[in-house]
PDB file of C-alpha atoms in Angstrom:
ATOM      1  CA  MET A   1      33.620   1.997   9.156  1.00 67.00           C
ATOM      2  CA  GLY A   2      31.258   3.767   6.721  1.00 80.00           C
ATOM      3  CA  LEU A   3      27.529   4.302   7.454  1.00 86.00           C
ATOM      4  CA  PHE A   4      25.512   1.231   6.548  1.00 83.00           C
ATOM      5  CA  ASP A   5      29.239  -1.102   7.968  1.00 84.00           C
ATOM      6  CA  ASN A   6      26.528  -4.008  10.394  1.00 86.00           C
ATOM      7  CA  LYS A   7      22.946  -2.034   9.337  1.00 91.00           C
ATOM      8  CA  LYS A   8      19.373  -3.671   8.704  1.00 95.00           C
ATOM      9  CA  VAL A   9      18.314  -2.731   6.046  1.00 95.00           C
ATOM     10  CA  ILE A  10      14.752  -2.443   3.615  1.00 96.00           C
ATOM     11  CA  ILE A  11      13.998  -1.623   0.060  1.00 96.00           C
ATOM     12  CA  ILE A  12      11.108  -0.580  -1.158  1.00 96.00           C
ATOM     13  CA  GLY A  13      11.481   0.347  -5.303  1.00 95.00           C
ATOM     14  CA  ASP A  14       9.487   2.019  -7.607  1.00 94.00           C
ATOM     15  CA  ARG A  15       8.617   0.588 -10.307  1.00 91.00           C
ATOM     16  CA  ASP A  16       9.166   3.653 -12.705  1.00 91.00           C
ATOM     17  CA  GLY A  17      11.914   4.988 -10.887  1.00 92.00           C
ATOM     18  CA  ILE A  18      14.826   2.940  -9.180  1.00 94.00           C
ATOM     19  CA  PRO A  19      13.609  -0.804  -8.836  1.00 95.00           C
ATOM     20  CA  ALA A  20      14.132  -2.989  -4.998  1.00 96.00           C
ATOM     21  CA  PRO A  21      16.714  -5.174  -7.160  1.00 95.00           C
ATOM     22  CA  ALA A  22      19.701  -2.673  -8.061  1.00 96.00           C
ATOM     23  CA  ILE A  23      19.579  -0.939  -4.997  1.00 95.00           C
ATOM     24  CA  GLU A  24      19.875  -3.446  -3.406  1.00 94.00           C
ATOM     25  CA  GLU A  25      23.587  -4.017  -5.197  1.00 94.00           C
ATOM     26  CA  CYS A  26      24.244  -1.535  -4.572  1.00 93.00           C
ATOM     27  CA  LEU A  27      23.700  -2.012  -0.826  1.00 91.00           C
ATOM     28  CA  LYS A  28      26.240  -5.268  -0.969  1.00 88.00           C
ATOM     29  CA  PRO A  29      29.415  -4.724  -1.462  1.00 89.00           C
ATOM     30  CA  LEU A  30      28.625  -2.147   2.002  1.00 89.00           C
ATOM     31  CA  ASN A  31      28.048  -4.994   4.911  1.00 88.00           C
ATOM     32  CA  THR A  32      24.106  -4.387   4.773  1.00 92.00           C
ATOM     33  CA  ASP A  33      21.789  -7.312   5.893  1.00 93.00           C
ATOM     34  CA  ILE A  34      18.875  -6.701   3.987  1.00 94.00           C
ATOM     35  CA  ILE A  35      15.481  -7.813   4.766  1.00 96.00           C
ATOM     36  CA  TYR A  36      13.383  -7.007   2.560  1.00 97.00           C
ATOM     37  CA  SER A  37      13.538  -5.836  -0.754  1.00 96.00           C
ATOM     38  CA  ALA A  38      10.941  -5.326  -3.207  1.00 96.00           C
ATOM     39  CA  THR A  39       9.329  -3.163  -6.261  1.00 95.00           C
ATOM     40  CA  GLU A  40       6.028  -1.715  -5.790  1.00 92.00           C
ATOM     41  CA  CYS A  41       3.686   0.232  -8.584  1.00 89.00           C
ATOM     42  CA  PHE A  42       2.756   3.464  -7.190  1.00 76.00           C
ATOM     43  CA  VAL A  43      -0.280   4.744  -9.016  1.00 76.00           C
TER      44      VAL A  43
END
């Protein structure tokens, strides 16, 4: 059993850093429930 098994996750990515879809792809195999995923621009 891993750290993210059966957890609900909110992902906020950064446009100039790591975008949310990249984080989402990394968490999919870990059996997580992704509630919200967005990439924001913090200026």
